[in-house]
Amino acid sequence: MTALHLKTAEIEKATHSDFFNIAVSVDCVIFGYAEKQLKVLLIKSDLEEFKGMWSLLGDLVRINEDLQEAPYRVLLDRTGLKDVYLEQVHTFGSINRHPSGRVVTTAYYSLINLCNHQPKQMENEVHWHPVNEIQKLAFDHKLILDTCLAQLREKIMEHPIVFNLLGEKFSLRQLQDLYEAILGVELDRRNFRKRITLKNWLVDLNEMEEDVPHRPGKLYKLRTQLKKEYQVAQKQNLEGTLV
Amino acid sequence: MTALHLKTAEIEKATHSDFFNIAVSVDCVIFGYAEKQLKVLLIKSDLEEFKGMWSLLGDLVRINEDLQEAPYRVLLDRTGLKDVYLEQVHTFGSINRHPSGRVVTTAYYSLINLCNHQPKQMENEVHWHPVNEIQKLAFDHKLILDTCLAQLREKIMEHPIVFNLLGEKFSLRQLQDLYEAILGVELDRRNFRKRITLKNWLVDLNEMEEDVPHRPGKLYKLRTQLKKEYQVAQKQNLEGTLV
DNA sequence: GCAAAAGTGTTAATCTTACACCCATGC
DNA sequence: GCATGGGTGTAAGATTAACACTTTTGC
């Protein structure tokens, strides 16, 4: 109440200048899907301390950049993809989690269509790894990966987000394989189709699979409305034009 | 692969010294329950820029303090409570969210028993406010409050956390009132009791309410096992001895 | 015609919702 | 005895889980 206790932001900043010495980073768990496996994009750590180990893609947040913008920048830099699907998951801030100093990191996961991703644009040290074969990562990145995967699993039955991992057209079998890869369980085919149908997420394209060595399945796509809400990623090359 | 690209953490720190200039804070949405209303503990902002406005309780993270420890410290300082129930919710980091400089804040919510909380230990400027009467807060704290409340609502039906807001013993009516206060909806009494019974969270104490102007209800408590998992808060006075 | 996967429906069990009456206590 | 809230059960509907056979295609 009394003005005696009020201080201006300038004064507070001076008083607390000791605190303005933490770095904030973002780390992106970039999921992709290929060969019926959920994959994650990793880079060889460039720190001597973690030589030879893989780590998530991340970067320090710039002083003139919103926290939420940073993971989009990382994604654009590393994959050339813009407007990707991103979710903030958790912030990790143990004192010694980073050997370079006090770095608090906010973890995001992203779902991208791995086919849109041109390896030639990638640095050599960036590779896709099957999620369930990863034992160990640099920093606390294994914990971050596990946390993001758990959150992804919780979300996919309620929200139509996995379509970001697939191409425009897909069969119900492909979709089921994807769900099974993410959840790590087998699903009953009839019940799966019933559940998906009930959610009314899909449009029947009246087209069939081609070049399959068995009876071809029908092709579907995500409803346009939902695509706008949950799947806005577009391919973008380095010049910024849409492909 | 090649050692040419490797750098030590020391070198990286020097390279990136421009980045170690962000402050990280935690903001705590401290929920309590009284008079059949969900309340939140707020403090008068001590910044000139937000003079007269209420804000969440928070503090800057210290350089030798884990991020996750900071909200416990804030809770202990402000309420004298130790081992409270705390959940991290989201991290907010817009460039201009704080007038003192670049402050990225991680939001937590906490559930405490408001009766354990001694007003005399509190600074004068700290008060409980009914959540649904709050229109506006300092900084982006209204957004933080709304985000935490939404997460609390999602969690309470699946996890036995609301018991942190109640005393040791309670009637099913008291519990239902609490759920209704948090969710902002009325619940059917019979269905509510059935749901709670099915979850097997409670132990019947074979005691009855007293001093009520109507038929007294049975009293229950949270099962000991669950109490350990979800409700570890103990009253602690400033000398650190358990009350 | 055979291998491989597509496509489809029913039943039982479970969970959810809506809803009404008698009971115990304080006054 | 009356006002107040405590305590209970059932029926209908919705959702979930388990489960098998016929169809279409490529080879």
XYZ file of C-alpha atoms (C1' of nucleotides) in Angstrom:
540
model
C 0.000 0.000 0.000
C 2.577 2.514 1.113
C 4.769 3.931 -1.601
C 7.781 3.292 0.574
C 7.889 -0.279 -0.558
C 7.449 0.419 -4.210
C 10.394 0.407 -6.499
C 10.728 0.978 -10.169
C 11.712 -1.742 -12.559
C 15.008 0.029 -13.145
C 15.892 -0.105 -9.497
C 14.872 -3.724 -9.265
C 17.021 -4.563 -12.196
C 20.053 -2.990 -10.571
C 19.292 -4.682 -7.261
C 18.963 -8.059 -8.905
C 21.694 -7.758 -11.458
C 23.319 -10.834 -9.986
C 20.382 -12.837 -11.255
C 20.562 -11.817 -14.880
C 23.240 -14.345 -15.599
C 21.401 -17.474 -16.573
C 21.085 -18.708 -20.115
C 17.801 -20.068 -21.350
C 17.740 -22.616 -24.116
C 15.138 -24.606 -25.927
C 15.542 -28.252 -26.812
C 13.391 -29.786 -29.493
C 12.375 -33.399 -29.587
C 11.698 -33.614 -33.300
C 9.703 -36.715 -34.044
C 9.452 -38.323 -37.443
C 8.061 -41.588 -38.703
C 9.583 -44.038 -41.161
C 9.880 -47.786 -41.567
C 7.091 -48.240 -39.053
C 9.242 -46.685 -36.378
C 8.963 -43.472 -34.440
C 12.212 -41.574 -34.904
C 13.820 -38.549 -33.401
C 16.267 -36.156 -34.981
C 19.580 -35.983 -33.127
C 22.880 -34.241 -33.605
C 26.359 -35.207 -32.522
C 27.203 -33.127 -29.508
C 29.727 -30.416 -30.250
C 30.963 -30.289 -26.686
C 34.172 -32.004 -25.680
C 32.428 -33.178 -22.514
C 29.921 -35.181 -24.510
C 32.163 -36.146 -27.398
C 30.625 -38.861 -29.504
C 27.231 -38.647 -27.862
C 24.011 -37.637 -29.519
C 21.900 -34.767 -28.328
C 18.627 -33.062 -29.116
C 18.522 -30.075 -31.384
C 18.416 -26.899 -29.408
C 19.789 -23.459 -29.078
C 20.102 -20.619 -26.645
C 17.215 -18.192 -26.624
C 18.248 -14.854 -27.980
C 17.823 -11.749 -25.941
C 15.411 -10.235 -28.430
C 13.452 -13.394 -29.113
C 10.352 -14.687 -27.349
C 10.862 -18.052 -25.702
C 8.104 -19.551 -27.837
C 9.728 -18.339 -31.049
C 13.002 -20.080 -30.360
C 11.901 -23.656 -31.094
C 10.406 -22.512 -34.410
C 13.739 -20.963 -35.293
C 15.560 -24.163 -34.388
C 13.187 -26.166 -36.547
C 13.506 -23.812 -39.477
C 17.298 -23.768 -39.244
C 17.628 -27.496 -38.925
C 14.928 -28.855 -41.173
C 13.846 -25.967 -43.389
C 10.303 -26.477 -42.126
C 8.086 -23.592 -41.135
C 4.841 -23.545 -39.166
C 5.472 -26.952 -37.727
C 3.431 -28.448 -34.935
C 5.158 -27.717 -31.624
C 4.175 -28.241 -28.016
C 5.938 -27.001 -24.947
C 6.367 -29.831 -22.468
C 8.511 -29.024 -19.469
C 11.382 -26.873 -18.292
C 14.505 -28.442 -16.853
C 16.771 -26.421 -14.643
C 19.073 -28.452 -12.448
C 22.132 -26.466 -11.531
C 24.653 -28.702 -13.222
C 22.695 -29.933 -16.171
C 24.951 -28.099 -18.613
C 28.752 -27.943 -18.377
C 28.938 -24.498 -19.972
C 27.207 -22.810 -17.081
C 23.766 -22.261 -15.741
C 21.437 -23.129 -18.590
C 17.754 -23.623 -17.989
C 16.103 -25.331 -20.910
C 12.518 -25.523 -22.055
C 11.661 -28.700 -23.915
C 9.335 -28.827 -26.893
C 8.313 -31.662 -29.092
C 7.573 -31.345 -32.744
C 5.932 -33.655 -35.239
C 7.165 -33.393 -38.792
C 6.828 -35.320 -41.975
C 10.212 -36.857 -42.347
C 9.787 -37.087 -46.123
C 9.704 -33.299 -46.443
C 13.078 -33.194 -44.939
C 15.979 -32.951 -47.341
C 19.081 -34.697 -46.045
C 21.294 -32.667 -48.349
C 20.339 -29.525 -46.479
C 21.285 -31.129 -43.234
C 24.583 -30.981 -41.564
C 26.329 -34.300 -41.670
C 26.104 -34.751 -37.958
C 22.303 -34.731 -37.872
C 20.518 -38.069 -38.106
C 17.234 -39.782 -37.436
C 17.273 -42.416 -34.710
C 14.572 -44.916 -33.778
C 13.200 -43.701 -30.464
C 13.049 -47.115 -28.863
C 16.709 -47.839 -29.541
C 17.984 -44.785 -27.720
C 19.705 -45.647 -24.481
C 21.618 -42.573 -23.610
C 21.972 -39.013 -24.776
C 24.140 -36.034 -23.915
C 23.125 -33.694 -21.052
C 19.770 -34.667 -19.569
C 18.377 -35.196 -23.028
C 17.271 -38.759 -22.425
C 15.043 -37.532 -19.632
C 13.724 -34.800 -21.894
C 13.030 -37.306 -24.646
C 11.196 -39.630 -22.266
C 9.128 -36.768 -20.884
C 8.132 -35.610 -24.344
C 7.317 -39.112 -25.513
C 5.077 -39.657 -22.491
C 3.233 -36.457 -23.248
C 2.898 -37.335 -26.923
C 1.377 -40.683 -25.993
C -1.159 -39.030 -23.742
C -2.223 -36.620 -26.398
C -2.644 -38.612 -29.576
C -5.927 -40.323 -28.779
C -7.670 -37.066 -27.968
C -6.154 -34.741 -30.531
C -5.514 -35.269 -34.255
C -1.836 -34.480 -34.161
C -0.143 -37.602 -35.497
C -1.132 -36.634 -39.028
C 1.785 -34.241 -38.974
C 3.974 -37.321 -39.196
C 2.290 -38.673 -42.321
C 1.875 -37.531 -45.887
C -1.311 -35.981 -47.173
C -2.886 -39.307 -48.080
C -2.748 -42.463 -46.021
C -4.571 -45.714 -45.449
C -6.078 -46.735 -42.138
C -3.455 -49.431 -41.904
C -0.682 -46.851 -42.160
C -2.382 -44.777 -39.507
C -2.742 -47.758 -37.225
C 0.908 -48.699 -37.704
C 1.818 -45.173 -36.687
C -0.296 -45.272 -33.538
C 1.218 -48.621 -32.655
C 4.722 -47.275 -33.185
C 4.079 -44.322 -30.905
C 2.242 -46.224 -28.202
C 4.416 -49.312 -28.370
C 1.411 -51.617 -28.263
C -0.636 -53.576 -30.768
C -4.162 -52.409 -31.449
C -7.197 -54.356 -32.593
C -7.819 -53.437 -36.203
C -11.615 -53.340 -36.053
C -11.765 -51.373 -32.826
C -9.138 -48.967 -34.072
C -11.087 -48.228 -37.233
C -14.257 -47.774 -35.237
C -12.619 -45.304 -32.863
C -11.093 -43.262 -35.643
C -14.353 -43.256 -37.567
C -16.244 -42.042 -34.499
C -13.879 -39.129 -34.071
C -14.771 -37.931 -37.537
C -11.275 -36.689 -38.222
C -10.922 -38.153 -41.705
C -12.257 -37.661 -45.211
C -12.512 -40.641 -47.531
C -10.692 -39.690 -50.734
C -12.283 -42.463 -52.815
C -8.827 -43.434 -53.885
C -6.944 -46.656 -53.320
C -3.419 -47.540 -52.417
C -1.272 -48.523 -55.383
C 1.695 -50.808 -55.832
C 0.974 -52.879 -52.760
C 1.425 -56.668 -52.967
C -2.038 -57.336 -51.549
C -5.524 -55.968 -51.632
C -5.181 -52.146 -51.695
C -6.750 -50.084 -48.950
C -8.760 -46.907 -49.231
C -6.965 -43.615 -48.808
C -8.002 -40.882 -46.422
C -6.859 -37.413 -45.467
C -7.349 -35.272 -42.403
C -10.377 -32.972 -42.585
C -9.393 -29.544 -43.848
C -10.731 -27.802 -40.753
C -8.601 -29.932 -38.456
C -5.613 -29.585 -40.689
C -5.750 -25.861 -40.194
C -5.925 -26.281 -36.448
C -3.368 -28.988 -35.912
C -1.242 -29.302 -38.991
C -0.043 -26.091 -40.470
C 3.425 -27.189 -41.505
C 4.468 -26.344 -44.976
C 7.598 -27.222 -46.782
C 9.865 -24.295 -47.201
C 13.215 -24.202 -48.851
C 16.043 -22.028 -47.693
C 15.036 -19.120 -49.889
C 11.739 -18.992 -48.112
C 9.491 -20.023 -50.988
C 6.987 -22.754 -50.447
C 7.646 -26.004 -52.209
C 33.126 -36.561 -35.980
C 36.218 -34.531 -36.490
C 37.699 -32.911 -33.436
C 37.895 -29.661 -35.346
C 34.284 -28.953 -34.575
C 34.461 -29.871 -30.936
C 34.807 -27.190 -28.338
C 35.009 -27.320 -24.623
C 32.293 -26.007 -22.386
C 34.625 -23.212 -21.315
C 35.063 -22.012 -24.846
C 31.356 -22.236 -25.463
C 30.628 -20.196 -22.415
C 32.930 -17.436 -23.587
C 31.480 -17.555 -27.075
C 27.968 -17.323 -25.762
C 28.520 -14.934 -22.898
C 26.020 -12.598 -24.477
C 23.362 -15.146 -23.692
C 23.988 -15.503 -20.004
C 22.013 -12.422 -19.215
C 18.482 -13.631 -18.741
C 16.833 -13.976 -15.366
C 14.709 -16.998 -14.622
C 11.924 -16.744 -12.108
C 9.254 -19.016 -10.773
C 5.705 -17.910 -10.159
C 3.502 -19.918 -7.863
C -0.235 -20.152 -8.194
C -0.966 -21.095 -4.590
C -4.473 -22.452 -4.348
C -6.420 -22.671 -1.115
C -10.023 -23.423 -0.302
C -12.356 -21.655 2.095
C -15.980 -20.599 2.222
C -16.735 -22.998 -0.615
C -14.502 -20.993 -2.914
C -11.225 -21.763 -4.587
C -8.783 -19.055 -3.608
C -5.351 -17.997 -4.685
C -2.690 -16.267 -2.642
C -1.650 -12.927 -4.111
C 0.658 -10.116 -3.124
C 0.530 -6.439 -3.894
C 3.040 -5.794 -6.623
C 6.109 -3.974 -5.389
C 6.869 -2.483 -8.772
C 5.949 1.058 -9.576
C 4.799 -0.099 -13.012
C 2.113 -2.276 -11.471
C 1.308 -0.126 -8.466
C -1.867 -1.241 -6.772
C -2.166 -4.458 -8.735
C -1.997 -7.951 -7.335
C 0.512 -10.496 -8.519
C 1.418 -14.115 -7.941
C 4.067 -15.051 -5.443
C 7.333 -15.640 -7.160
C 11.009 -15.018 -7.051
C 14.090 -15.113 -9.172
C 15.864 -18.429 -9.310
C 19.187 -18.257 -7.551
C 22.337 -19.154 -9.371
C 23.060 -22.043 -7.006
C 19.506 -23.322 -6.836
C 17.794 -25.907 -9.015
C 14.805 -24.556 -10.870
C 12.584 -27.106 -9.191
C 13.723 -26.076 -5.737
C 12.769 -22.452 -6.223
C 8.988 -22.829 -5.905
C 9.449 -24.815 -2.687
C 11.533 -21.991 -1.322
C 8.893 -19.453 -2.290
C 6.231 -21.559 -0.584
C 8.287 -21.980 2.558
C 9.117 -18.294 2.742
C 5.597 -17.155 2.176
C 3.506 -19.703 3.995
C 5.868 -21.588 6.295
C 4.771 -24.799 4.610
C 7.227 -27.474 3.633
C 6.821 -30.461 1.317
C 3.788 -28.990 -0.334
C 2.206 -30.399 -3.446
C 3.622 -28.586 -6.478
C 3.283 -29.095 -10.199
C 5.168 -27.374 -12.944
C 2.770 -26.142 -15.596
C 4.317 -23.966 -18.259
C 7.116 -21.533 -18.935
C 6.367 -18.037 -20.150
C 9.030 -16.064 -21.931
C 7.758 -13.196 -24.036
C 10.419 -10.575 -24.435
C 8.576 -7.787 -22.687
C 6.641 -9.686 -20.082
C 8.638 -8.092 -17.254
C 9.578 -4.418 -17.056
C 12.827 -5.111 -15.174
C 14.426 -6.885 -18.078
C 14.393 -10.245 -19.715
C 12.769 -12.568 -17.218
C 11.595 -15.985 -18.263
C 9.275 -17.486 -15.696
C 8.246 -21.025 -14.974
C 4.788 -21.349 -13.486
C 3.880 -23.867 -10.805
C 0.686 -24.433 -8.968
C 0.472 -25.545 -5.410
C -2.382 -26.884 -3.316
C -2.220 -26.053 0.360
C -4.510 -26.263 3.331
C -5.364 -22.674 3.929
C -6.075 -23.396 7.604
C -2.449 -24.317 8.244
C -1.486 -20.933 7.124
C -0.917 -18.385 9.855
C -1.842 -14.873 8.761
C 0.373 -13.355 11.415
C 3.422 -14.810 9.690
C 2.370 -13.239 6.462
C 3.339 -9.906 5.200
C 0.464 -7.504 5.243
C 0.364 -7.297 1.521
C -0.380 -10.971 0.993
C -4.025 -12.010 0.768
C -6.289 -14.783 -0.407
C -8.551 -13.944 -3.323
C -11.427 -15.938 -4.753
C -10.188 -17.244 -8.092
C -13.372 -16.528 -9.969
C -13.397 -12.874 -8.972
C -9.973 -12.123 -10.380
C -10.160 -9.977 -13.480
C -6.666 -8.688 -13.880
C -3.232 -9.220 -12.375
C 0.191 -7.653 -12.743
C 2.571 -8.877 -15.489
C 1.098 -11.830 -17.425
C -0.071 -13.365 -14.179
C -3.714 -13.619 -15.192
C -2.668 -15.803 -18.111
C -0.502 -17.864 -15.779
C -3.378 -18.255 -13.338
C -5.772 -19.333 -16.088
C -3.258 -21.824 -17.449
C -2.705 -23.363 -14.028
C -6.397 -23.502 -13.260
C -7.073 -25.292 -16.529
C -4.386 -27.836 -15.730
C -5.707 -28.315 -12.201
C -9.185 -28.981 -13.568
C -7.858 -31.594 -15.929
C -5.987 -33.395 -13.234
C -8.371 -33.643 -10.295
C -10.604 -36.402 -11.583
C -7.713 -38.730 -12.292
C -5.396 -37.988 -9.408
C -6.166 -37.589 -5.706
C -4.640 -34.169 -5.312
C -7.468 -31.970 -4.049
C -7.092 -33.476 -0.585
C -4.161 -31.144 -0.107
C -6.729 -28.362 0.091
C -8.720 -30.011 2.882
C -8.038 -30.980 6.464
C -7.303 -34.525 7.523
C -10.959 -35.432 7.952
C -13.781 -34.429 5.682
C -17.249 -35.458 4.645
C -18.218 -36.399 1.118
C -20.292 -33.246 0.962
C -17.254 -31.134 1.743
C -15.313 -32.998 -0.915
C -18.053 -32.498 -3.458
C -18.281 -28.785 -2.655
C -14.563 -28.560 -3.282
C -14.763 -30.317 -6.644
C -17.633 -28.046 -7.618
C -15.656 -24.975 -6.590
C -12.678 -26.016 -8.693
C -14.620 -27.159 -11.730
C -17.201 -24.412 -11.577
C -20.063 -26.828 -12.191
C -22.626 -28.613 -10.081
C -22.301 -32.345 -9.707
C -24.929 -34.985 -9.030
C -24.510 -36.126 -5.447
C -25.190 -39.811 -5.988
C -22.990 -40.088 -9.055
C -20.223 -38.154 -7.386
C -20.198 -40.499 -4.384
C -20.211 -43.509 -6.657
C -17.252 -42.223 -8.660
C -15.236 -41.432 -5.579
C -16.067 -44.790 -4.043
C -14.974 -46.615 -7.191
C -11.614 -44.880 -7.131
C -10.960 -46.334 -3.698
C -9.117 -43.264 -2.537
C -10.814 -42.917 0.828
C -10.959 -44.632 4.193
C -14.148 -44.469 6.232
C -13.149 -43.200 9.680
C -16.387 -44.351 11.344
C -16.744 -40.885 12.716
C -19.435 -38.327 12.115
C -19.504 -34.610 11.535
C -20.341 -32.572 14.613
C -22.024 -29.254 15.168
C -23.864 -29.269 11.895
C -27.474 -28.062 11.859
C -28.690 -31.190 10.066
C -28.017 -34.860 9.927
C -24.248 -35.300 10.311
C -22.295 -36.970 7.550
C -19.644 -39.640 7.847
C -16.041 -38.552 7.889
C -13.344 -39.917 5.627
C -9.648 -39.461 5.099
C -7.333 -40.101 2.170
C -5.756 -43.554 2.189
C -2.333 -43.445 3.805
C -0.608 -44.835 0.754
C -2.008 -42.099 -1.459
C -1.305 -39.466 1.126
C 2.349 -40.346 0.886
C 2.288 -40.089 -2.871
C 0.223 -36.989 -3.322
C 0.010 -35.144 -0.074
C 3.233 -34.830 1.800
C 2.754 -31.324 3.115
C 3.345 -30.850 6.781
C 2.927 -27.783 8.855
C 6.200 -26.266 9.767
C 6.820 -23.176 11.810
C 9.647 -20.824 11.131
C 12.027 -22.631 13.439
C 11.695 -25.701 11.319
C 9.973 -27.969 13.809
C 6.905 -29.835 12.749
C 3.667 -28.740 14.329
C -4.828 -71.077 -55.933
C -2.262 -69.041 -52.527
C -0.428 -65.457 -49.647
C -1.378 -61.129 -47.610
C -3.834 -57.734 -45.898
C -8.629 -55.193 -46.365
C -12.964 -54.807 -44.783
C -16.810 -55.593 -41.728
C -20.538 -56.636 -37.051
C -22.059 -58.647 -32.725
C -21.991 -59.604 -27.996
C -20.780 -58.841 -23.241
C -19.018 -55.906 -19.972
C -18.254 -51.546 -18.219
C -19.096 -46.845 -17.390
C -22.035 -42.780 -17.395
C -26.122 -40.305 -16.701
C -30.441 -39.110 -14.996
C -33.429 -39.334 -11.522
C -36.645 -39.854 -6.266
C -37.350 -41.353 -1.885
C -36.570 -42.196 3.039
C -33.482 -40.981 7.140
C -31.168 -38.584 11.005
C -30.361 -34.602 13.295
C -31.042 -29.682 15.269
C -34.120 -26.480 16.212
C -42.943 -31.409 13.229
C -40.252 -29.187 10.097
C -36.174 -27.783 7.722
C -31.821 -29.357 6.165
C -28.892 -32.071 4.084
C -27.316 -37.402 4.397
C -27.662 -41.577 2.387
C -28.954 -44.956 -1.095
C -30.377 -47.860 -6.147
C -31.971 -48.562 -10.681
C -32.687 -48.268 -15.518
C -31.238 -46.457 -20.090
C -27.708 -45.196 -22.917
C -22.949 -44.896 -24.370
C -18.486 -46.729 -24.642
C -15.106 -50.321 -24.748
C -13.166 -54.932 -25.525
C -12.984 -59.257 -27.430
C -13.394 -61.842 -31.257
C -13.791 -64.570 -37.038
C -14.946 -64.701 -41.510
C -15.217 -63.133 -46.326
C -13.050 -60.200 -49.994
C -9.644 -58.330 -53.089
C -5.445 -58.008 -55.057
C -0.529 -59.564 -56.734
C 2.065 -63.206 -57.732
